[in-house]
Tab-separated table of N, CA and C in Angstrom:
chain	number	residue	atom	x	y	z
A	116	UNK	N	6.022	-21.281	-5.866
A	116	UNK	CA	5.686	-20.186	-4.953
A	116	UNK	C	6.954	-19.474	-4.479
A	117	UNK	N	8.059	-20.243	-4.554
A	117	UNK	CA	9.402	-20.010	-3.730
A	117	UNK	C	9.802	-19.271	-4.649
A	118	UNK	N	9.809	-19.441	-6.003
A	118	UNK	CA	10.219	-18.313	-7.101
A	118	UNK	C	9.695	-17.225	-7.457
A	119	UNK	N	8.100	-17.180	-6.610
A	119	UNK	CA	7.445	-15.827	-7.090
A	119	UNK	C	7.507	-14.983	-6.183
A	120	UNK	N	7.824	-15.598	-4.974
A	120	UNK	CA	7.874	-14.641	-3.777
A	120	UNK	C	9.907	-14.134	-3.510
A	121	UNK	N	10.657	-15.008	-4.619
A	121	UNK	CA	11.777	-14.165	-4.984
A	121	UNK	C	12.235	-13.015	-5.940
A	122	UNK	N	10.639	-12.582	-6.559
A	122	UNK	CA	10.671	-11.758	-7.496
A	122	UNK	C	10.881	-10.030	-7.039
A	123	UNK	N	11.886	-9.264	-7.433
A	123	UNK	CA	11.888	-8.308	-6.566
A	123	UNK	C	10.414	-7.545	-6.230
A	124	UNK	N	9.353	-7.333	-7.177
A	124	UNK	CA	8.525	-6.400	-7.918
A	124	UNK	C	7.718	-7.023	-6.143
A	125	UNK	N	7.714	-8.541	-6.271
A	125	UNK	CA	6.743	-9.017	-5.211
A	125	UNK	C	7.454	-8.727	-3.737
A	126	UNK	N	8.759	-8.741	-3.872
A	126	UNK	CA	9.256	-8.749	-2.685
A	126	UNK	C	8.586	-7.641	-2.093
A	127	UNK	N	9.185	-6.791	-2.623
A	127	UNK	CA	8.835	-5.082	-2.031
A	127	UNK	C	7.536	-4.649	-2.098
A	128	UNK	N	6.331	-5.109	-3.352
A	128	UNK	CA	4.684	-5.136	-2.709
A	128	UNK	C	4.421	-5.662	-1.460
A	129	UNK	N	5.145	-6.408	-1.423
A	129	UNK	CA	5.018	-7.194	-0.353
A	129	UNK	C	4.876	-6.803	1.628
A	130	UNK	N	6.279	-6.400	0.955
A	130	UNK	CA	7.104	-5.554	2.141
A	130	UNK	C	6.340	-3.954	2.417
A	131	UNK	N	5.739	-3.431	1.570
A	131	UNK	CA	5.161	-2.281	1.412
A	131	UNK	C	3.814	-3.066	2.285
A	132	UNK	N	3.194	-3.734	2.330
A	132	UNK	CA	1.834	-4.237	2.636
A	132	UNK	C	2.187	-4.302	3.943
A	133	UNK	N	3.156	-4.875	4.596
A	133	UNK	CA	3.787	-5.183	5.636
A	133	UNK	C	4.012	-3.538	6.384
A	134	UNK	N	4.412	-2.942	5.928
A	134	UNK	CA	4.352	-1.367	6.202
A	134	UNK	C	3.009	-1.141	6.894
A	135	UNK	N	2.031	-1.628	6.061
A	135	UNK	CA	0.521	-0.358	6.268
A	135	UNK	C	0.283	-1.585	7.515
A	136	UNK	N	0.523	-2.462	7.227
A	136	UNK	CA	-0.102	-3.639	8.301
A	136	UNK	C	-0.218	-2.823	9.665
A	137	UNK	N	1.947	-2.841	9.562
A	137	UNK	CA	2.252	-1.799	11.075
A	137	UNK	C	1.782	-0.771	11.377
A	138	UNK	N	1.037	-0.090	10.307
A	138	UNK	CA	0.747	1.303	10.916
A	138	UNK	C	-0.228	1.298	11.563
A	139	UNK	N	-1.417	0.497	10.672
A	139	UNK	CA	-2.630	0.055	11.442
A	139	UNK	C	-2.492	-0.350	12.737
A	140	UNK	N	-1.591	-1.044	12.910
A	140	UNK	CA	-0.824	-1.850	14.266
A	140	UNK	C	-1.294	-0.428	15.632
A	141	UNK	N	0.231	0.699	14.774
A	141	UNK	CA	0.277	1.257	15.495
A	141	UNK	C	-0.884	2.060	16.125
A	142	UNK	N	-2.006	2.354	14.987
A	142	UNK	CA	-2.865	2.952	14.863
A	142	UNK	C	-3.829	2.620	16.296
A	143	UNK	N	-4.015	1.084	16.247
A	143	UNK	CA	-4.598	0.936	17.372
A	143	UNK	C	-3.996	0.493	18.862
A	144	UNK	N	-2.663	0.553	18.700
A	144	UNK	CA	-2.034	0.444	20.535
A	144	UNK	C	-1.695	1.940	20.606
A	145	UNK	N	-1.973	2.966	19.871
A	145	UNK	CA	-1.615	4.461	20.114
A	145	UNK	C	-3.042	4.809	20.341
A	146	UNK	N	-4.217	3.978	20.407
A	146	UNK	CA	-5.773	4.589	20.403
A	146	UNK	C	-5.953	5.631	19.636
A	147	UNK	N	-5.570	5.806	18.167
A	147	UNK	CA	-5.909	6.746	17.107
A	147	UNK	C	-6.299	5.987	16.293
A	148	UNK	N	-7.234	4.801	16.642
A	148	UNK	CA	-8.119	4.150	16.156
A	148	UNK	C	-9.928	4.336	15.722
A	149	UNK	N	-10.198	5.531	15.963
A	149	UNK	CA	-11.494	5.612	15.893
A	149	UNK	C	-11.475	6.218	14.416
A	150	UNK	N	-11.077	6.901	13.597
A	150	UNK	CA	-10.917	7.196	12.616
A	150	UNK	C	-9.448	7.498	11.417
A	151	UNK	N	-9.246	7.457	10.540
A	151	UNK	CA	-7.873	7.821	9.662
A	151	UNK	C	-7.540	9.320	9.544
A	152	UNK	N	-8.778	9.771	10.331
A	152	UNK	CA	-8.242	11.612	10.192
A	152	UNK	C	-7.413	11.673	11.325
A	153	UNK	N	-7.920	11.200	12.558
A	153	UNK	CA	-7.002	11.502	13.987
A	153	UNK	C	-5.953	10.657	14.381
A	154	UNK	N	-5.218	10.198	13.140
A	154	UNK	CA	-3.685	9.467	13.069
A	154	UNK	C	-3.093	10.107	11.960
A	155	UNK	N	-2.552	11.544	12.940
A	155	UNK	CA	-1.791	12.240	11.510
A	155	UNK	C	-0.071	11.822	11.247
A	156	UNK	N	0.468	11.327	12.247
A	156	UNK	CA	1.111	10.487	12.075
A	156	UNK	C	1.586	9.147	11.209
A	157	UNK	N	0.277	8.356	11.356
A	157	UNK	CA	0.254	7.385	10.576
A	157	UNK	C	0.027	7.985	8.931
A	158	UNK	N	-1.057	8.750	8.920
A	158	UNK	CA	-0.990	9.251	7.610
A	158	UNK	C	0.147	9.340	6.895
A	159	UNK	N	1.100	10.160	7.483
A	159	UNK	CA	2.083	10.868	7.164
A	159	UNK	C	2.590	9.691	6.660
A	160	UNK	N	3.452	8.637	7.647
A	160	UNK	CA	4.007	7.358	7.158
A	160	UNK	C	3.393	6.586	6.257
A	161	UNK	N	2.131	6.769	6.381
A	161	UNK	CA	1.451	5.797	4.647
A	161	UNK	C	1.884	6.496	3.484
A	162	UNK	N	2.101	7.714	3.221
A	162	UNK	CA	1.993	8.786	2.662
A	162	UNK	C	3.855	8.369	1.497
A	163	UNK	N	4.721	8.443	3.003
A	163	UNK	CA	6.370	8.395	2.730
A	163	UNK	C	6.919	7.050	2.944
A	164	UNK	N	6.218	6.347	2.991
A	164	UNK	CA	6.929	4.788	2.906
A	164	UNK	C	6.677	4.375	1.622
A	165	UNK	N	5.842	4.661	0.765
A	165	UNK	CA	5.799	4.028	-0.296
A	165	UNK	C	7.335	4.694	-1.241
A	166	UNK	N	7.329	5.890	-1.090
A	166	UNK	CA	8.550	6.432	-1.270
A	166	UNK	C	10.042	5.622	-1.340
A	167	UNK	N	10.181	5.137	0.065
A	167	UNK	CA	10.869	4.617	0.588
A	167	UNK	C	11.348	3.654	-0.129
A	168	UNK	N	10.010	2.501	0.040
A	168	UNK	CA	10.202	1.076	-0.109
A	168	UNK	C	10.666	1.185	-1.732
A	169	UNK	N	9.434	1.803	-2.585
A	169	UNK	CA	9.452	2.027	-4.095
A	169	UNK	C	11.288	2.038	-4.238
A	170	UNK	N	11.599	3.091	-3.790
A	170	UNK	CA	13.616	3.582	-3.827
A	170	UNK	C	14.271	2.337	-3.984
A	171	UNK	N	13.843	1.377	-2.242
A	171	UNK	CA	14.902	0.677	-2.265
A	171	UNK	C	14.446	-0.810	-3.334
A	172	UNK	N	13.048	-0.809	-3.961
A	172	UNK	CA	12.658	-1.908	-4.733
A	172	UNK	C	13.735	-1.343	-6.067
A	173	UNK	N	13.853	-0.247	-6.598
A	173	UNK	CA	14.832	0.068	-7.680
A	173	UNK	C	15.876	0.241	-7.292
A	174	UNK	N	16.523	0.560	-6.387
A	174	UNK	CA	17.647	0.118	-6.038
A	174	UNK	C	17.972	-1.419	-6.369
A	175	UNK	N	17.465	-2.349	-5.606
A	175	UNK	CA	17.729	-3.412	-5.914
A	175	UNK	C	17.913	-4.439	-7.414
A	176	UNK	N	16.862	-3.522	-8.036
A	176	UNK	CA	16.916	-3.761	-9.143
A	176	UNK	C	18.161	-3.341	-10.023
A	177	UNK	N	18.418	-2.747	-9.980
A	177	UNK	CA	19.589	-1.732	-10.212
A	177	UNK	C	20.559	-2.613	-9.706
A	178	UNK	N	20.709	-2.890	-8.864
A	178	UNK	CA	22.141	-3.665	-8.497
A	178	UNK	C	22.024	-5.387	-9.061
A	179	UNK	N	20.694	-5.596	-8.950
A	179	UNK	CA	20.484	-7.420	-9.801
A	179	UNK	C	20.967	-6.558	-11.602
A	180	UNK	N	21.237	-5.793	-12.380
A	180	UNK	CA	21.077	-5.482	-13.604
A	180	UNK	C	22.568	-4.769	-13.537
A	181	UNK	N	23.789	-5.594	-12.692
A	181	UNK	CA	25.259	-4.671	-12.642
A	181	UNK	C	25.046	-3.174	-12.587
A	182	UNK	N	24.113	-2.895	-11.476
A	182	UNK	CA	24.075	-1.642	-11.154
A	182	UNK	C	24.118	-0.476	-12.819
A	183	UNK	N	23.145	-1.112	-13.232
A	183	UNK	CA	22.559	-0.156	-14.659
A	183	UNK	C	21.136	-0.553	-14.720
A	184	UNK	N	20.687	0.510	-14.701
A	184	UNK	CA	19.338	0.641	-15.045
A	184	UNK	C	18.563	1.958	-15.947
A	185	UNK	N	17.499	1.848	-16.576
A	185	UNK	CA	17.386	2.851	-17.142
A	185	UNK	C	15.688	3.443	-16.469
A	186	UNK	N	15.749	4.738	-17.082
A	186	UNK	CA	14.327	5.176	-16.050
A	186	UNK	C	13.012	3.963	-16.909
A	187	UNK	N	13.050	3.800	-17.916
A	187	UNK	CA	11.299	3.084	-18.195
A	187	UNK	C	12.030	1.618	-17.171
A	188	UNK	N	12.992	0.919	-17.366
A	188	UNK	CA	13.406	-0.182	-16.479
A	188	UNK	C	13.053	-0.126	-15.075
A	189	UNK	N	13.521	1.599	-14.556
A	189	UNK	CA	12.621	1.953	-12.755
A	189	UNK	C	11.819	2.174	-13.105
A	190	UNK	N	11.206	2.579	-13.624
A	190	UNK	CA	9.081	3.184	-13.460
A	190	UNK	C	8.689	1.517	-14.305
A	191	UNK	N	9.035	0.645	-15.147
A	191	UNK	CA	8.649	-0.733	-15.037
A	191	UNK	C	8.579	-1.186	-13.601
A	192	UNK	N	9.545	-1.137	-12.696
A	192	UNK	CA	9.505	-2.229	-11.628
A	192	UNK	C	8.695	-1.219	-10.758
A	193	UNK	N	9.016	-0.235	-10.787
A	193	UNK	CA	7.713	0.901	-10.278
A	193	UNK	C	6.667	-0.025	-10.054
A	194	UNK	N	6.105	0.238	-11.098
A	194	UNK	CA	4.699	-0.102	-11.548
A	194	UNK	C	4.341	-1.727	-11.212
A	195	UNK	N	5.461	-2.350	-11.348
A	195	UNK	CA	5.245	-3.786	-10.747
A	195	UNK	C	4.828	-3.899	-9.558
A	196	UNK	N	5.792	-3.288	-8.859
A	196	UNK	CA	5.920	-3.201	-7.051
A	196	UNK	C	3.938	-2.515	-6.885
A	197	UNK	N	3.692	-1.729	-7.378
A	197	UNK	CA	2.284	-1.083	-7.307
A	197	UNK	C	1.661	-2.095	-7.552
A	198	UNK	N	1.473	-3.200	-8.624
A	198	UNK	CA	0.507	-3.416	-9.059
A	198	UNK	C	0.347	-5.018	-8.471
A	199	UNK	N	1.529	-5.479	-7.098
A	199	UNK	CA	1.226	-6.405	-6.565
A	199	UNK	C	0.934	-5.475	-5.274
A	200	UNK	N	1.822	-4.340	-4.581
A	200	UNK	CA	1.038	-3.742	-3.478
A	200	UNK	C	-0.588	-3.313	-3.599
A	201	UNK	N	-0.977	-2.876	-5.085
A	201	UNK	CA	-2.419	-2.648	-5.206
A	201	UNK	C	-3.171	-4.378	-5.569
A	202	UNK	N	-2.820	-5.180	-5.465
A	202	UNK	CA	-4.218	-6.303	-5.252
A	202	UNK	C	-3.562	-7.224	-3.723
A	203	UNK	N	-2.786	-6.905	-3.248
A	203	UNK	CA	-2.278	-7.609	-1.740
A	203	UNK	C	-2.757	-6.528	-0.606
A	204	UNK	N	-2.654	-5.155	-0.368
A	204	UNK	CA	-3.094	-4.102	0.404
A	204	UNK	C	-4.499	-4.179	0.266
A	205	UNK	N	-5.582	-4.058	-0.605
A	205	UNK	CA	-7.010	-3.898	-0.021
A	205	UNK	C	-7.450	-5.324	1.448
A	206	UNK	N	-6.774	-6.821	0.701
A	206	UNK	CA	-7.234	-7.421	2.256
A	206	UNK	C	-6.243	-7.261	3.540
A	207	UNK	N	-5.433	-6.333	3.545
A	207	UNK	CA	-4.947	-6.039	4.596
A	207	UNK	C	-6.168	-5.152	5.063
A	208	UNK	N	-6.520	-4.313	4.400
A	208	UNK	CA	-7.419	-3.641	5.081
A	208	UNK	C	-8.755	-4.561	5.908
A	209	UNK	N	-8.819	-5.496	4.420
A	209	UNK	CA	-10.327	-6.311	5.048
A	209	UNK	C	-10.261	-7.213	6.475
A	210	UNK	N	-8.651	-7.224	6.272
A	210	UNK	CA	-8.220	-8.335	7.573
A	210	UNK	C	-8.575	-7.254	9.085
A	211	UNK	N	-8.104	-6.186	8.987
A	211	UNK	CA	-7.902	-5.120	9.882
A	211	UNK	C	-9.614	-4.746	9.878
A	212	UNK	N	-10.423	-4.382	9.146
A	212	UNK	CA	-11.983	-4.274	9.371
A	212	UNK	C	-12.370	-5.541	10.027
A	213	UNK	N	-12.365	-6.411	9.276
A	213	UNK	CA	-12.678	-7.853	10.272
A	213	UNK	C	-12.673	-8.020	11.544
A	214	UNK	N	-11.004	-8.225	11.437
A	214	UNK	CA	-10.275	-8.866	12.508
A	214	UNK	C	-9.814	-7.843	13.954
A	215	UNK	N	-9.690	-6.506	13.153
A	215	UNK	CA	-9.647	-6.027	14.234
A	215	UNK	C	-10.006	-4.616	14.987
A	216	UNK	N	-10.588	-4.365	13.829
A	216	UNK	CA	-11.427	-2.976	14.087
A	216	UNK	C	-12.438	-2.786	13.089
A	217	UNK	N	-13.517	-3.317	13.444
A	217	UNK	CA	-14.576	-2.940	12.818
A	217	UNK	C	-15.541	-1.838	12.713
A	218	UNK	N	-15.384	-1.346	14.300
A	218	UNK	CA	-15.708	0.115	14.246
A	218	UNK	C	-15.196	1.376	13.478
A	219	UNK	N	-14.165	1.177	12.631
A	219	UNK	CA	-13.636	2.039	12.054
A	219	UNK	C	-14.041	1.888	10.565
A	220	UNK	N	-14.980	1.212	10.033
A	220	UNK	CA	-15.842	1.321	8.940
A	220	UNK	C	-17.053	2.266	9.182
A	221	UNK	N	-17.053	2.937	10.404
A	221	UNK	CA	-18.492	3.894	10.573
A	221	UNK	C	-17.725	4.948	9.865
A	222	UNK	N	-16.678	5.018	10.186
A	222	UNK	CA	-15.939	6.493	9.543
A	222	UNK	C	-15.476	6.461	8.121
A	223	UNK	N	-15.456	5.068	7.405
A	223	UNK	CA	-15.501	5.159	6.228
A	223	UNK	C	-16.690	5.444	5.893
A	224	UNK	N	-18.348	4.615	6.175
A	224	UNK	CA	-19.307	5.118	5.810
A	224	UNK	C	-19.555	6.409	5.602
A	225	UNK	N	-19.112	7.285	6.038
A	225	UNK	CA	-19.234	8.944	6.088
A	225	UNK	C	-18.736	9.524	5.356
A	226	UNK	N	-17.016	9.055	5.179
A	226	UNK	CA	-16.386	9.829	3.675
A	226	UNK	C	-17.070	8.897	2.908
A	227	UNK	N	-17.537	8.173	2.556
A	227	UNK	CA	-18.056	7.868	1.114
A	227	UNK	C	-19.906	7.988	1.326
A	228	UNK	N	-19.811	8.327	2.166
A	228	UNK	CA	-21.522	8.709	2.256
A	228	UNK	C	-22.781	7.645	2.045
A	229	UNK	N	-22.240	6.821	2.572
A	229	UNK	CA	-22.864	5.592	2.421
A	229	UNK	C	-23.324	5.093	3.750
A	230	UNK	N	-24.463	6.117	4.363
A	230	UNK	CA	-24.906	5.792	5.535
A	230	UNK	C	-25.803	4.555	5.734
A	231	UNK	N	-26.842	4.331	4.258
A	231	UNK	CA	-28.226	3.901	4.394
A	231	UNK	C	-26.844	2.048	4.042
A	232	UNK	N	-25.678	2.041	3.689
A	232	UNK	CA	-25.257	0.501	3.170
A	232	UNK	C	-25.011	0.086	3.853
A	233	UNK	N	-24.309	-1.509	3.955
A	233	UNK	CA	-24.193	-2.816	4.427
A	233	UNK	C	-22.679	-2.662	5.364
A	234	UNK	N	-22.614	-3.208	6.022
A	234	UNK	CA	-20.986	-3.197	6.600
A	234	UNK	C	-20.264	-3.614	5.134
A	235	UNK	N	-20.450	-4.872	4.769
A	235	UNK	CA	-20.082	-5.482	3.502
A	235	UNK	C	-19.837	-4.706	2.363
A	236	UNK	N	-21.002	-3.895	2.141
A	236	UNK	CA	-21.113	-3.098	0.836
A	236	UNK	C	-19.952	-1.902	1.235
A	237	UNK	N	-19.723	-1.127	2.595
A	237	UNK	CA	-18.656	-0.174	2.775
A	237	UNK	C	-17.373	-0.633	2.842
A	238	UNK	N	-16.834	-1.858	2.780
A	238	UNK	CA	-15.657	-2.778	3.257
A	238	UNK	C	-15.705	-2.978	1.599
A	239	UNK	N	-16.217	-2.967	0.719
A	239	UNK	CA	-16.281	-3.844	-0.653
A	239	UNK	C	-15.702	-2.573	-1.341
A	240	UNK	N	-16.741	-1.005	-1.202
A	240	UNK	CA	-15.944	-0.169	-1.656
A	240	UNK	C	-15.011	0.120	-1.163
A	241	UNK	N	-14.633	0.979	-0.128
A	241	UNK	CA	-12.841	0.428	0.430
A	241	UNK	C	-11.895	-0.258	-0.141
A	242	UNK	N	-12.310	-1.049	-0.184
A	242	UNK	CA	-11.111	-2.188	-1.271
A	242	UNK	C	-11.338	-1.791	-2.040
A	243	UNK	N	-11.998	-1.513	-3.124
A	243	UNK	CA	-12.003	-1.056	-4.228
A	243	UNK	C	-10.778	0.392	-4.822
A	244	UNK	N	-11.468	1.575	-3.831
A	244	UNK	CA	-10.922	2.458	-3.492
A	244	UNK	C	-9.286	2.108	-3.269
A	245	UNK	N	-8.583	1.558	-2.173
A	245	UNK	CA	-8.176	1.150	-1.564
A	245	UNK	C	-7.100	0.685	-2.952
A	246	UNK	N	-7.430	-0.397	-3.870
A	246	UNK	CA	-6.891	-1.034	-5.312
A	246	UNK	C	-6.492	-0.002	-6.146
A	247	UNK	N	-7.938	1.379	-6.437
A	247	UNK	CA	-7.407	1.679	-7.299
A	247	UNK	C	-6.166	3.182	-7.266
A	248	UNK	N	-6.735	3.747	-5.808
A	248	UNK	CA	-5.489	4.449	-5.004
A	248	UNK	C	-4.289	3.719	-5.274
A	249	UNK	N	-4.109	2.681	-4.709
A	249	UNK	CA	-2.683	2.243	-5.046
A	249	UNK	C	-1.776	2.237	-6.107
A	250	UNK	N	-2.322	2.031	-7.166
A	250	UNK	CA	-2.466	1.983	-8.638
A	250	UNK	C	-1.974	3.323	-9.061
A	251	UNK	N	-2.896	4.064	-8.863
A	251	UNK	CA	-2.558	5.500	-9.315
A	251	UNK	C	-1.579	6.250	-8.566
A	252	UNK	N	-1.881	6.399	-7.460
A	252	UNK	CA	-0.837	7.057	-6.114
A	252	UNK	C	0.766	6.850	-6.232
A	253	UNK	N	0.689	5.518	-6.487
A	253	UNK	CA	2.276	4.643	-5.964
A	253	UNK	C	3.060	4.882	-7.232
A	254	UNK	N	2.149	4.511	-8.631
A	254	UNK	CA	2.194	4.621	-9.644
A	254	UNK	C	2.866	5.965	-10.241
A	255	UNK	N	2.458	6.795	-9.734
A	255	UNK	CA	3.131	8.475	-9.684
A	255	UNK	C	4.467	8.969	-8.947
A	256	UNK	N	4.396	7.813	-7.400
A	256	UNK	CA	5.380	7.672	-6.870
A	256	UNK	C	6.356	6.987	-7.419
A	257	UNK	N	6.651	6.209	-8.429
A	257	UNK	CA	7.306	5.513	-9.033
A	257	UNK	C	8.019	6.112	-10.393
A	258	UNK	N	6.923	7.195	-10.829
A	258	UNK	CA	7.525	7.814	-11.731
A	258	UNK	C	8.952	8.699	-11.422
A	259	UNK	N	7.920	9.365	-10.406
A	259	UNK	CA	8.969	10.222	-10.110
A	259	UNK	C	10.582	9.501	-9.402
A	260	UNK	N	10.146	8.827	-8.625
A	260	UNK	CA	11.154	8.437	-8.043
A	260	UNK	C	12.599	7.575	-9.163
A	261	UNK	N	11.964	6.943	-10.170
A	261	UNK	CA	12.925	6.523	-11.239
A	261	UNK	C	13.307	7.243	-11.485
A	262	UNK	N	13.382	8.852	-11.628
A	262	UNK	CA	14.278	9.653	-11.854
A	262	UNK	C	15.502	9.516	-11.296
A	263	UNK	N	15.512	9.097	-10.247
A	263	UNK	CA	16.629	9.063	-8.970
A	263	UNK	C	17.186	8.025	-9.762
């Protein structure tokens, strides 16, 4: 476990998950908790941290590889860093519906129009959503950013 959680790709999914955790955080001691439209703030920071973190996950990489790297080598660890932030980030969310705001699945029910479903069944798509956003989103963010 001690070796997988020294892997950069995991470090920084990791650390990226740790990001949205806080925002949520902030989301609800700032009371812009009733929905994800009226935390434009937080948006914003979900939006530019992946940015961020993605940079300094190739950075690092870059310096474990005598500071040489090539772009498929960054959009590889890209895509790594995504593809442990996309299956570790949906139960952050489920933890945060659960554990600590459950009322804020009425407002998912609505963007996905899923008035007549289950708490369960709107929390199930979410994650879903939630997986394959990451995937694609971060994934793009990664492209580009290996340019750098």
């Amino acid at each position: 476990m001690d070796k997988l959680l020294k892997q950069n790709h995991v470090k920084y999914g990791l650390i990226m998950c740790g990001v949205i955790a806080l925002c949520l955080l902030g989301m609800e001691l700032t009371g812009q908790n009733q929905s994800f439209d009226k935390a434009p703030l937080v948006s914003i920071l979900m939006m530019l941290a992946p940015a961020f973190v993605w940079y300094l996950g190739m950075v690092e990489k870059k310096k474990k590889q005598k500071n040489k790297i090539t772009y498929k080598q960054a959009l590889i660890e890209g895509i790594k860093i995504s593809l442990v932030y996309a299956i570790v980030s949906p139960f952050v969310f489920l933890a945060y519906y659960l554990f600590v705001n459950p009322q804020i699945v009425e407002f998912a029910r609505t963007v996905y129009n899923m008035q007549s479903a289950s708490f369960a069944s709107v929390v199930d798509i979410d994650m879903a959503v939630q997986f394959v956003a990451a995937i694609v989103f971060v994934t793009i963010y990664a492209a580009v950013i290996a340019i750098l």
